[in-house]
mmCIF file of C-alpha atoms in Angstrom:
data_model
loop_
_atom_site.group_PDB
_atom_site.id
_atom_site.type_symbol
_atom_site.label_atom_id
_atom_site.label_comp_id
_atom_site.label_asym_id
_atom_site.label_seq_id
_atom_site.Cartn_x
_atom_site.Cartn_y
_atom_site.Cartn_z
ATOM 1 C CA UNK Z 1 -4.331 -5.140 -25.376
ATOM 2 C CA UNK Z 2 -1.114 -3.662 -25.070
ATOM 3 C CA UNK Z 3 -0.144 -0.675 -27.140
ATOM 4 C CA UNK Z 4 2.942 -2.584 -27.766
ATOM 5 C CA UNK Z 5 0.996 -5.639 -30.100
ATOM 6 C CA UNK Z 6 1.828 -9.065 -29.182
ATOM 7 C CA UNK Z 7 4.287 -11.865 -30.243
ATOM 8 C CA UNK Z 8 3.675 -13.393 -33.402
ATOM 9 C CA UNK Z 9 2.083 -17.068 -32.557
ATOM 10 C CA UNK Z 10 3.903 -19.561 -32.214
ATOM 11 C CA UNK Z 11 2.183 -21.836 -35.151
ATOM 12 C CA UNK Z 12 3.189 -18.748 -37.566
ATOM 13 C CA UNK Z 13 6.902 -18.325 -36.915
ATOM 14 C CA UNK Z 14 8.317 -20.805 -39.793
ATOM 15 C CA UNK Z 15 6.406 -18.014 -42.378
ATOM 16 C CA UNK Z 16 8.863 -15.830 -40.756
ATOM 17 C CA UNK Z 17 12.172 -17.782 -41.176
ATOM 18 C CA UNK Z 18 10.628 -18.212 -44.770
ATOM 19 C CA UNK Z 19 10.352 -15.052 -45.388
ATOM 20 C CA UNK Z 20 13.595 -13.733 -44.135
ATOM 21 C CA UNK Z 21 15.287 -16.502 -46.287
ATOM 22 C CA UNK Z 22 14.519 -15.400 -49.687
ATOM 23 C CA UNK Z 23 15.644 -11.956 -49.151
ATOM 24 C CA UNK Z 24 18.081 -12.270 -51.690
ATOM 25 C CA UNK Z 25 15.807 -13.033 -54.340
ATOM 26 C CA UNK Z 26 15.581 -11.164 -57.569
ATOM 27 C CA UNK Z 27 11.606 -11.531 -58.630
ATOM 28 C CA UNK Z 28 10.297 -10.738 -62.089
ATOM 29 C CA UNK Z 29 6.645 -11.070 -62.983
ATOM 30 C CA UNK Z 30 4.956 -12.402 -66.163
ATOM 31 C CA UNK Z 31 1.066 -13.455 -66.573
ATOM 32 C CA UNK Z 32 -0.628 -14.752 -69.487
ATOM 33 C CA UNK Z 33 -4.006 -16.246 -70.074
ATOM 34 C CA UNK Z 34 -5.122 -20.186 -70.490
ATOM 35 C CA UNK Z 35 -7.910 -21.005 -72.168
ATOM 36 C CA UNK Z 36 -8.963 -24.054 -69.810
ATOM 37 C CA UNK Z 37 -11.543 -25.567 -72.265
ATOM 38 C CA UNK Z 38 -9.561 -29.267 -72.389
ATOM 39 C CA UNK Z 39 -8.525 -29.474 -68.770
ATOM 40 C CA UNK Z 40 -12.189 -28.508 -67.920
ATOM 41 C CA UNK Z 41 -13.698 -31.306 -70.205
ATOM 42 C CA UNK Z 42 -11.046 -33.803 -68.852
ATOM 43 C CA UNK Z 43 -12.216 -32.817 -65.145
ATOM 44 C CA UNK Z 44 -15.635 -33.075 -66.118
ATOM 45 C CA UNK Z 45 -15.451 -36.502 -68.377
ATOM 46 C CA UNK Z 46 -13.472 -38.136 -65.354
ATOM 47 C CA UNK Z 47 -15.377 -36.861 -62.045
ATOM 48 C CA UNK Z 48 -18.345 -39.857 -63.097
ATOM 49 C CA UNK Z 49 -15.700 -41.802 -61.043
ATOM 50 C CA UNK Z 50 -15.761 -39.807 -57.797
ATOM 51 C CA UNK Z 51 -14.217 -36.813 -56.499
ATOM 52 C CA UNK Z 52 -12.891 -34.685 -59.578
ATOM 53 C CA UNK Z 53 -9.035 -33.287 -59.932
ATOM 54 C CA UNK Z 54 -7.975 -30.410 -58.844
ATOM 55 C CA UNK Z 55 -6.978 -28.185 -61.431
ATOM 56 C CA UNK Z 56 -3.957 -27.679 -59.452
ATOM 57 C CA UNK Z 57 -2.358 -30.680 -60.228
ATOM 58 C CA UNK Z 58 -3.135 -29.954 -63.664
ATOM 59 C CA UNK Z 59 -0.837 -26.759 -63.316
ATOM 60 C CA UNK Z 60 2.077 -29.559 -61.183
ATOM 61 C CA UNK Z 61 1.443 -32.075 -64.020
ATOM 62 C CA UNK Z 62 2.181 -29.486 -66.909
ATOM 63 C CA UNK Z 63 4.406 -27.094 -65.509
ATOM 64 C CA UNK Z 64 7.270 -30.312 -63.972
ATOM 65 C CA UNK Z 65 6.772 -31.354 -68.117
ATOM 66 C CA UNK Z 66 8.248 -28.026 -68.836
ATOM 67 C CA UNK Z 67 10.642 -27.577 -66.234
ATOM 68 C CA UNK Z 68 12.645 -31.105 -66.960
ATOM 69 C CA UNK Z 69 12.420 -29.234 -70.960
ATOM 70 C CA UNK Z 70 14.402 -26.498 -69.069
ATOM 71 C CA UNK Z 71 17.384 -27.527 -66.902
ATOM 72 C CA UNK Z 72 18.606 -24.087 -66.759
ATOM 73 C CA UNK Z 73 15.049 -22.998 -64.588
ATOM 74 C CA UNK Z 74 14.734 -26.177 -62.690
ATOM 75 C CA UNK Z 75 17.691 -24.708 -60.314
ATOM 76 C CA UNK Z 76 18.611 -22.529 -57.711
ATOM 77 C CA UNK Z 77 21.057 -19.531 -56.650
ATOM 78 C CA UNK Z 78 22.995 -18.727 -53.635
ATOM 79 C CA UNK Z 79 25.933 -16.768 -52.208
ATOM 80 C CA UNK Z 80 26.057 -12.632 -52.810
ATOM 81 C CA UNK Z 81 30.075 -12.381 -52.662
ATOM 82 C CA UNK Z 82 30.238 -15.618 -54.823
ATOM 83 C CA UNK Z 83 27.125 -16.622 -56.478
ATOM 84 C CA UNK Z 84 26.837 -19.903 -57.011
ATOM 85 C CA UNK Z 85 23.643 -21.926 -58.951
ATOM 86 C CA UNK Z 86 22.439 -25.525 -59.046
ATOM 87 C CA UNK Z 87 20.469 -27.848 -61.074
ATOM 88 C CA UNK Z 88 18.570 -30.357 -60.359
ATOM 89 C CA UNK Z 89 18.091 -33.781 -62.297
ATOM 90 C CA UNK Z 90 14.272 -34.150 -61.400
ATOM 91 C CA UNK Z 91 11.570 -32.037 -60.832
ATOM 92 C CA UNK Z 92 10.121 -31.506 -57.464
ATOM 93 C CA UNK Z 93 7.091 -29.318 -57.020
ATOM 94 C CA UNK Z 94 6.070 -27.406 -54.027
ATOM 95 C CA UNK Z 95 2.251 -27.114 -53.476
ATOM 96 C CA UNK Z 96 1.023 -24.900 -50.952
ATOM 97 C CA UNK Z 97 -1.848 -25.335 -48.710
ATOM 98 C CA UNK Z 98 -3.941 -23.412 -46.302
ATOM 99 C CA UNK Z 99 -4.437 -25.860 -43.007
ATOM 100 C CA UNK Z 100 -5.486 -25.009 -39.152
ATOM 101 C CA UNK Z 101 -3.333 -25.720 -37.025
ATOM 102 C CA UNK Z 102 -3.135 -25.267 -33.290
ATOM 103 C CA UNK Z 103 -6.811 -23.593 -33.707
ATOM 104 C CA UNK Z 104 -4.691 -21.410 -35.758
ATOM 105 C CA UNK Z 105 -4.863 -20.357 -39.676
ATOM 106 C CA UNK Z 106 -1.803 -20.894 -41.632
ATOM 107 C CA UNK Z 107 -0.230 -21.745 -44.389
ATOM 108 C CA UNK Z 108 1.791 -25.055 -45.139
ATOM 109 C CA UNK Z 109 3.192 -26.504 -47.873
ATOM 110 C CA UNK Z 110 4.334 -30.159 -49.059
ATOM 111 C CA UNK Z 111 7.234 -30.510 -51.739
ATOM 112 C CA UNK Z 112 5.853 -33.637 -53.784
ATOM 113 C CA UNK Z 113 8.914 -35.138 -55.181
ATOM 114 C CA UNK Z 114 9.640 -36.405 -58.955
ATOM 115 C CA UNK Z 115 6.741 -34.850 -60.663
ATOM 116 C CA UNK Z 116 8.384 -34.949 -64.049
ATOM 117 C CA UNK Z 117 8.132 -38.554 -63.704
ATOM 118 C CA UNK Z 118 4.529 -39.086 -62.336
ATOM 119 C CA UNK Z 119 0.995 -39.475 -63.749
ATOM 120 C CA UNK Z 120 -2.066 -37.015 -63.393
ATOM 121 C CA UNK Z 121 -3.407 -39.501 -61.087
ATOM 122 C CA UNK Z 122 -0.273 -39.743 -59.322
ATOM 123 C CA UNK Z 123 0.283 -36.277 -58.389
ATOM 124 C CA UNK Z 124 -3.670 -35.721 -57.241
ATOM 125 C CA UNK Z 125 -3.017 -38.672 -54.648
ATOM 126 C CA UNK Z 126 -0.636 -36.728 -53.278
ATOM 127 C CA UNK Z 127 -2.508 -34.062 -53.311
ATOM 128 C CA UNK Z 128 -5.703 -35.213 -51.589
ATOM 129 C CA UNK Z 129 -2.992 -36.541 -49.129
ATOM 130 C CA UNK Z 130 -1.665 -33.190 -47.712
ATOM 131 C CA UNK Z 131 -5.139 -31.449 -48.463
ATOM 132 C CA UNK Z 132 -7.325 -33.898 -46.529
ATOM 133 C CA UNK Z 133 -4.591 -34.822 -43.678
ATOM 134 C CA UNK Z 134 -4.654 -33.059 -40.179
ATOM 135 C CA UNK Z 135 -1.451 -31.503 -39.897
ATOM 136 C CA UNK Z 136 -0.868 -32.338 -36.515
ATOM 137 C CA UNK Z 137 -1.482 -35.709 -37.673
ATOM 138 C CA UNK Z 138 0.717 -36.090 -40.485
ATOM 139 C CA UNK Z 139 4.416 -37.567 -39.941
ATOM 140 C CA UNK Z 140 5.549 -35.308 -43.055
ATOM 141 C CA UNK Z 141 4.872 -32.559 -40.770
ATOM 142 C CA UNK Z 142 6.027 -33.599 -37.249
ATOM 143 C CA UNK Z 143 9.125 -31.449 -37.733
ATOM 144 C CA UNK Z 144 6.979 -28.740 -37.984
ATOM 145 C CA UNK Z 145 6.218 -28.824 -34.805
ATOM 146 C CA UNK Z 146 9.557 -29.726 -33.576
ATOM 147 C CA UNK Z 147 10.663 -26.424 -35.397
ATOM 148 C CA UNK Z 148 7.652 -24.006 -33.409
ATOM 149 C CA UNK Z 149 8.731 -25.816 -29.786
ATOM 150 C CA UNK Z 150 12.365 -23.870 -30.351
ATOM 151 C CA UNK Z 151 13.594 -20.286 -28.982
ATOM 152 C CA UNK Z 152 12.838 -17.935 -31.886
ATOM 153 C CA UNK Z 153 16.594 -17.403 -32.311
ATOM 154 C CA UNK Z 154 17.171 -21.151 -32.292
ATOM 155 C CA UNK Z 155 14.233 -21.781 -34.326
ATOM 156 C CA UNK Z 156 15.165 -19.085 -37.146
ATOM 157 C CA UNK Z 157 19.229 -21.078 -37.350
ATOM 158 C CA UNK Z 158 17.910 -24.563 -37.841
ATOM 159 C CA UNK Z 159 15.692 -23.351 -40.387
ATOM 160 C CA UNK Z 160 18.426 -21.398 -42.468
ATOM 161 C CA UNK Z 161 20.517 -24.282 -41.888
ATOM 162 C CA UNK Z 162 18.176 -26.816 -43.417
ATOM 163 C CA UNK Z 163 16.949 -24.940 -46.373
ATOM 164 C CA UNK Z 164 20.296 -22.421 -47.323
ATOM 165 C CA UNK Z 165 22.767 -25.413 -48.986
ATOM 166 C CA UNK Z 166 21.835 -25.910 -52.435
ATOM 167 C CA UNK Z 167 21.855 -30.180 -52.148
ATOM 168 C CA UNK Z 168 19.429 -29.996 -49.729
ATOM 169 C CA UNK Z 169 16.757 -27.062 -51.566
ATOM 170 C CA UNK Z 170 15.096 -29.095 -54.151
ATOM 171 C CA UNK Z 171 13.975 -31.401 -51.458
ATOM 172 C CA UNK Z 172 13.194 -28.753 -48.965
ATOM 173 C CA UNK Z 173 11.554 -26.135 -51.034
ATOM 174 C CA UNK Z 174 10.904 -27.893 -54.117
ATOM 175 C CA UNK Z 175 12.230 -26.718 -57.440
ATOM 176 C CA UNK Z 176 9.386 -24.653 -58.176
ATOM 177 C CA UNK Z 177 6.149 -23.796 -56.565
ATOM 178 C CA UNK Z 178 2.358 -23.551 -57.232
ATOM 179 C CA UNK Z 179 0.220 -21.637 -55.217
ATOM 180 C CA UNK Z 180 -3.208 -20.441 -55.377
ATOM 181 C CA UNK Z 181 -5.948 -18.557 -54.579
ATOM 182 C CA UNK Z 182 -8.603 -19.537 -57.257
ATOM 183 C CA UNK Z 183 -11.353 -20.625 -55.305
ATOM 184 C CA UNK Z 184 -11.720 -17.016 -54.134
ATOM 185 C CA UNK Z 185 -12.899 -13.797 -56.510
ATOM 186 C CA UNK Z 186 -8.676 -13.545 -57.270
ATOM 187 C CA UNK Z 187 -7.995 -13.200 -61.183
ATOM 188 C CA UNK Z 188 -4.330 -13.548 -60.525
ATOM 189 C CA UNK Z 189 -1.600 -12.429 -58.008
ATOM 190 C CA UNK Z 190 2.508 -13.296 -57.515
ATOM 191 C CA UNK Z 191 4.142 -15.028 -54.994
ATOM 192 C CA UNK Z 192 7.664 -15.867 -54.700
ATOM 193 C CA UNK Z 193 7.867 -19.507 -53.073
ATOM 194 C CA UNK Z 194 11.555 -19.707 -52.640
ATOM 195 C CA UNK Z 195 12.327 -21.701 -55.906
ATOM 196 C CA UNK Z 196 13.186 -20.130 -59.169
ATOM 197 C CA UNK Z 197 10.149 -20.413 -60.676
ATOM 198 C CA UNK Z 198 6.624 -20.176 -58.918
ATOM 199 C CA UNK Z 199 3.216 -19.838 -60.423
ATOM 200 C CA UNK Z 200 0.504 -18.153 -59.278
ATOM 201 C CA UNK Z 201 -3.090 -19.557 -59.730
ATOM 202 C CA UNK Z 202 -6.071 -17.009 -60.198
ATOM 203 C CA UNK Z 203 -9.935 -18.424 -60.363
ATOM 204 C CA UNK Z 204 -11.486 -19.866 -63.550
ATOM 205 C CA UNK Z 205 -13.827 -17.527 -65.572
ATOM 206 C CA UNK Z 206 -15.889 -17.521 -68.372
ATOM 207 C CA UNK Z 207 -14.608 -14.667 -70.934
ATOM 208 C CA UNK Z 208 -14.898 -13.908 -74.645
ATOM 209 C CA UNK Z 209 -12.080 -14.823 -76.302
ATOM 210 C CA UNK Z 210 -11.922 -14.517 -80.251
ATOM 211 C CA UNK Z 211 -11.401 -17.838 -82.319
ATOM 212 C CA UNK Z 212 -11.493 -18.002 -86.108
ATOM 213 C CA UNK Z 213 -12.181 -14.929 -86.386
ATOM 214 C CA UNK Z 214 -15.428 -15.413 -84.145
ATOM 215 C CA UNK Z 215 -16.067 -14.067 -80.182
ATOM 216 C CA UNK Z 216 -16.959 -17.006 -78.620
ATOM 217 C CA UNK Z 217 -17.163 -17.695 -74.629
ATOM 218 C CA UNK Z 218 -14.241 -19.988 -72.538
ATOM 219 C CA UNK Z 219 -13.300 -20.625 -69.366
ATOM 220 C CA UNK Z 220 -10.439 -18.558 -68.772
ATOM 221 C CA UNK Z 221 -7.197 -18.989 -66.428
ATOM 222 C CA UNK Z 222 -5.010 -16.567 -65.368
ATOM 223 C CA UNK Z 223 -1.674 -17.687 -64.893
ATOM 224 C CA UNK Z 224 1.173 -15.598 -63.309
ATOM 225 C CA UNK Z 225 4.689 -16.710 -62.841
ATOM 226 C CA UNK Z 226 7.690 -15.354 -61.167
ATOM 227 C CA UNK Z 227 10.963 -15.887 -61.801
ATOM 228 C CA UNK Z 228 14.622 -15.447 -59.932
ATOM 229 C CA UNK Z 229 16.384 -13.114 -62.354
ATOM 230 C CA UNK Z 230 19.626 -14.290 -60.591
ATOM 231 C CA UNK Z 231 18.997 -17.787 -62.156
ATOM 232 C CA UNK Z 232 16.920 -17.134 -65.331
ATOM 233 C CA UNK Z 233 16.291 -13.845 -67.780
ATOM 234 C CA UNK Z 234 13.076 -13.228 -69.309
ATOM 235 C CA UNK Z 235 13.235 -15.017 -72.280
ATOM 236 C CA UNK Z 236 13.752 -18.031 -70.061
ATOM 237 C CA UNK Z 237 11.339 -17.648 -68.068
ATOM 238 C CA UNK Z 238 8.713 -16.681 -71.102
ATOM 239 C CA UNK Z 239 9.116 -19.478 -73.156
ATOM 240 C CA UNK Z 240 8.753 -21.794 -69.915
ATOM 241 C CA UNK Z 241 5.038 -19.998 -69.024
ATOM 242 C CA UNK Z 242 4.066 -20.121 -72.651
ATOM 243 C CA UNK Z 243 4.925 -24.050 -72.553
ATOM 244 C CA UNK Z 244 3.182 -24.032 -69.618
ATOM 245 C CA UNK Z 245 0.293 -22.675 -71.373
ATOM 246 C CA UNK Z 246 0.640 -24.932 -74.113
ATOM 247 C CA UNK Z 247 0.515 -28.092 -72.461
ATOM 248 C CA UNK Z 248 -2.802 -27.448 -70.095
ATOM 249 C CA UNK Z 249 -4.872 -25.679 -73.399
ATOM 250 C CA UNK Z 250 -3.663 -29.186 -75.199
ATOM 251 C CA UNK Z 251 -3.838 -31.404 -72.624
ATOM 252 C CA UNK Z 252 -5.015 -34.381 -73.068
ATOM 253 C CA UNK Z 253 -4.402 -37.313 -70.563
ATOM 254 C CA UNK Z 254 -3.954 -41.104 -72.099
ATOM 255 C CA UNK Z 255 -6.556 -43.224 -71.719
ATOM 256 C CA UNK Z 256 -10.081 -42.798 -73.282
ATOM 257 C CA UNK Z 257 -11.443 -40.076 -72.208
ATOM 258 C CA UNK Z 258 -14.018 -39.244 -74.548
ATOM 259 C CA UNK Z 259 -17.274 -37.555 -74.646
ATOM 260 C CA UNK Z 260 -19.779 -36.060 -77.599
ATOM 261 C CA UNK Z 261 -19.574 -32.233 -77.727
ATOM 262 C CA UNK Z 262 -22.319 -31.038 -76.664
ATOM 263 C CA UNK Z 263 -21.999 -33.448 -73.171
ATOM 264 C CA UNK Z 264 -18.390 -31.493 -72.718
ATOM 265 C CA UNK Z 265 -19.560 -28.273 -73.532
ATOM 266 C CA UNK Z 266 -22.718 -28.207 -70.961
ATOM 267 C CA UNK Z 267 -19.593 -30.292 -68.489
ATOM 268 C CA UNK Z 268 -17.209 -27.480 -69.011
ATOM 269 C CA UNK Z 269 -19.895 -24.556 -68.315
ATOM 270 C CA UNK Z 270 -20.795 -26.196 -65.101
ATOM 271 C CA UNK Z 271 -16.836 -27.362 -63.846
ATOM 272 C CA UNK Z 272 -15.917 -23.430 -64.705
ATOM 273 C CA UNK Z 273 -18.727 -21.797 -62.881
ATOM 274 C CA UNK Z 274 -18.016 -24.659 -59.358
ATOM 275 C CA UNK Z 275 -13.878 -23.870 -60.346
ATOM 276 C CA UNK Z 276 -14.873 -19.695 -59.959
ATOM 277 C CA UNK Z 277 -17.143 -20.479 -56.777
ATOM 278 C CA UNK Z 278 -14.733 -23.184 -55.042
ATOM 279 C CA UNK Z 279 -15.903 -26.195 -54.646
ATOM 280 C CA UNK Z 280 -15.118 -27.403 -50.914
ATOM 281 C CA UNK Z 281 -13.842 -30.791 -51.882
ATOM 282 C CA UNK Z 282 -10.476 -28.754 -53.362
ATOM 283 C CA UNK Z 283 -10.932 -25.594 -51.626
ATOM 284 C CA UNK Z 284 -7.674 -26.544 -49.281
ATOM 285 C CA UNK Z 285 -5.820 -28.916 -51.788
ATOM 286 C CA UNK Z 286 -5.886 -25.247 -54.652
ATOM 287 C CA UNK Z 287 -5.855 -21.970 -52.140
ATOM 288 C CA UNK Z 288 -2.514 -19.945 -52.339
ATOM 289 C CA UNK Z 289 -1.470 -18.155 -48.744
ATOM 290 C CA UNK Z 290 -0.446 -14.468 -49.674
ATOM 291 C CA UNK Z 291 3.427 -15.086 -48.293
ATOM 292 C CA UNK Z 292 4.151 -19.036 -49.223
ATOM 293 C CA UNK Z 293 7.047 -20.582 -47.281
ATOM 294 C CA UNK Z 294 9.227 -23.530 -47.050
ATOM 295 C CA UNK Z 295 10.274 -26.506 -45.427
ATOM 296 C CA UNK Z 296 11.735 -25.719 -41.729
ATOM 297 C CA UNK Z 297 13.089 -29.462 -41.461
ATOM 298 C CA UNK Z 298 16.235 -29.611 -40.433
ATOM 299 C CA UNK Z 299 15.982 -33.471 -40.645
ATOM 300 C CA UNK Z 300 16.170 -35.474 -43.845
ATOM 301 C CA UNK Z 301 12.737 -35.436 -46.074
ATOM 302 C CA UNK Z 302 11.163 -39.189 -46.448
ATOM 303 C CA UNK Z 303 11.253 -40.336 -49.785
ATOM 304 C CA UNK Z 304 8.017 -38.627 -50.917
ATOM 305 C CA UNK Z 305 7.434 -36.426 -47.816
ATOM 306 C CA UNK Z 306 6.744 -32.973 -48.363
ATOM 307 C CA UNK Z 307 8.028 -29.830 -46.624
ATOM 308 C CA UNK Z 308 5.634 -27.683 -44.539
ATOM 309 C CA UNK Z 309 4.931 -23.829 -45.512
ATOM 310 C CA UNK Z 310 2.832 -22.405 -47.909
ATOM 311 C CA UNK Z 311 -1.024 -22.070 -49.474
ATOM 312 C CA UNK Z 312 -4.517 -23.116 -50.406
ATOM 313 C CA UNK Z 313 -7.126 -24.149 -53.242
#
């Protein structure tokens, strides 16, 4: 092998334009703990009917809630000499996933549009979709590979040229992002995903946690978000992870879901311990690729296609 190293492949390069496109962002971390005790239970109560949700589109569900609460974080920024900042009427959230492709590792993603407006059920379709599809297979991601046939140089300009105008970011790199690495041994890590908000998904784990008064045991989340301080401050962004919080430790889905106690409890124990271990069915709808990325289409999105770049799990 040359002393030199070799080009980066081919399949890889969009990760690159990503990543040289959110230069300018401003990231500021904040974490917190969810008690997943209710989502778990719902998961549990509902997987009698087949394959169980992923508990990432528990986070989409939950967090696109919050987001159309909070016009001033479902945006984004752009310009240095003069900044300028956008908001966006609906909520469109970017999922990443961790796909082959080419014989090649690497991570995708798919921007699943109008989540503020769509069921549980609705956003784990999707899901499933971009988890289970081959993405040489996929029409959402044939300008993928339109993008990796280019020069580099060439390939680089139509990707700053789709994604840099701020009409054209919500649908190209959603208007915040969920990624995650929770069906590994990861507690919790950041990512920035190119929108103003993006949360980080750790693994599920029983811990002691202290209620009335009491230590008892609960399946634990940890939840990390990052924010764009050039569109958001901290309080902002703190009261939208706490809501966040909020809505998956009280979540509970319409319809009757209902179980007796001690059938949830022994339901929960066994969905946290397969949620900390990975259970292949989600494994590459809920993984989180270390450096997410975004849609190199320089073509307009389908109505509910997603954007390639980004994660697993």
């Amino acid at each position: 092998m040359s002393g030199a190293g070799v080009p980066v492949a081919r399949e890889r390069r969009h990760t690159l334009y990503f990543l040289r496109e959110i230069r300018a962002f401003a990231p500021v971390f904040l974490d917190t703990e969810v008690d997943m005790t209710s989502v778990l239970a719902h998961r549990a109560a509902t997987r009698a009917g087949g394959r169980p949700y992923s508990v990432v589109s528990y986070v989409l569900h939950g967090a696109a809630r919050v987001l159309a609460d909070h016009p001033e974080a479902n945006a984004a920024a752009r310009g240095k000499a003069v900044p300028r900042v956008r908001r966006y009427a609906s909520v469109h959230g970017k999922l990443t996933l961790d796909k082959t492709l080419g014989g090649r590792r690497v991570v995708l993603s798919a921007v699943l549009p109008d989540l503020d407006r769509a069921s549980l059920a609705e956003i784990q379709r999707q899901v499933w979709h971009y988890a289970d599809g081959d993405p040489a297979q996929l029409p959402e991601f044939a300008p993928l590979a339109r993008l990796h046939r280019l020069p580099k140089a060439l390939g680089a300009f139509a990707f700053g040229r789709a994604v840099r105008p701020l009409g054209n970011r919500a649908r190209r790199f959603g208007t915040f992002a969920v990624t995650s690495l929770g069906h590994r041994a990861v507690d919790g890590f950041h990512s920035v995903g190119g929108t103003t908000v993006t949360l980080g998904v750790g693994r599920i784990v029983e811990r002691p946690v202290v209620r009335d008064g009491e230590i008892v045991i609960a399946p634990i989340l940890r939840l990390n978000l990052a924010f764009d301080h050039r569109v958001i401050d901290g309080a902002e962004a703190a009261d939208v992870l706490t809501e966040i919080k909020r809505a998956l430790e009280e979540f509970a889905a319409p319809g009757p879901v209902v179980a007796a106690s001690a059938a949830v409890s022994a339901a929960v124990s066994a969905s946290a311990a397969e949620a900390e271990a990975g259970a292949a069915t989600e494994a590459k709808a809920e993984t989180e690729a270390a450096h997410p990325e975004a849609r190199p289409d320089p073509t307009p999105t389908p109505t509910r296609a997603p954007t390639p770049e980004g994660s697993r799990r």
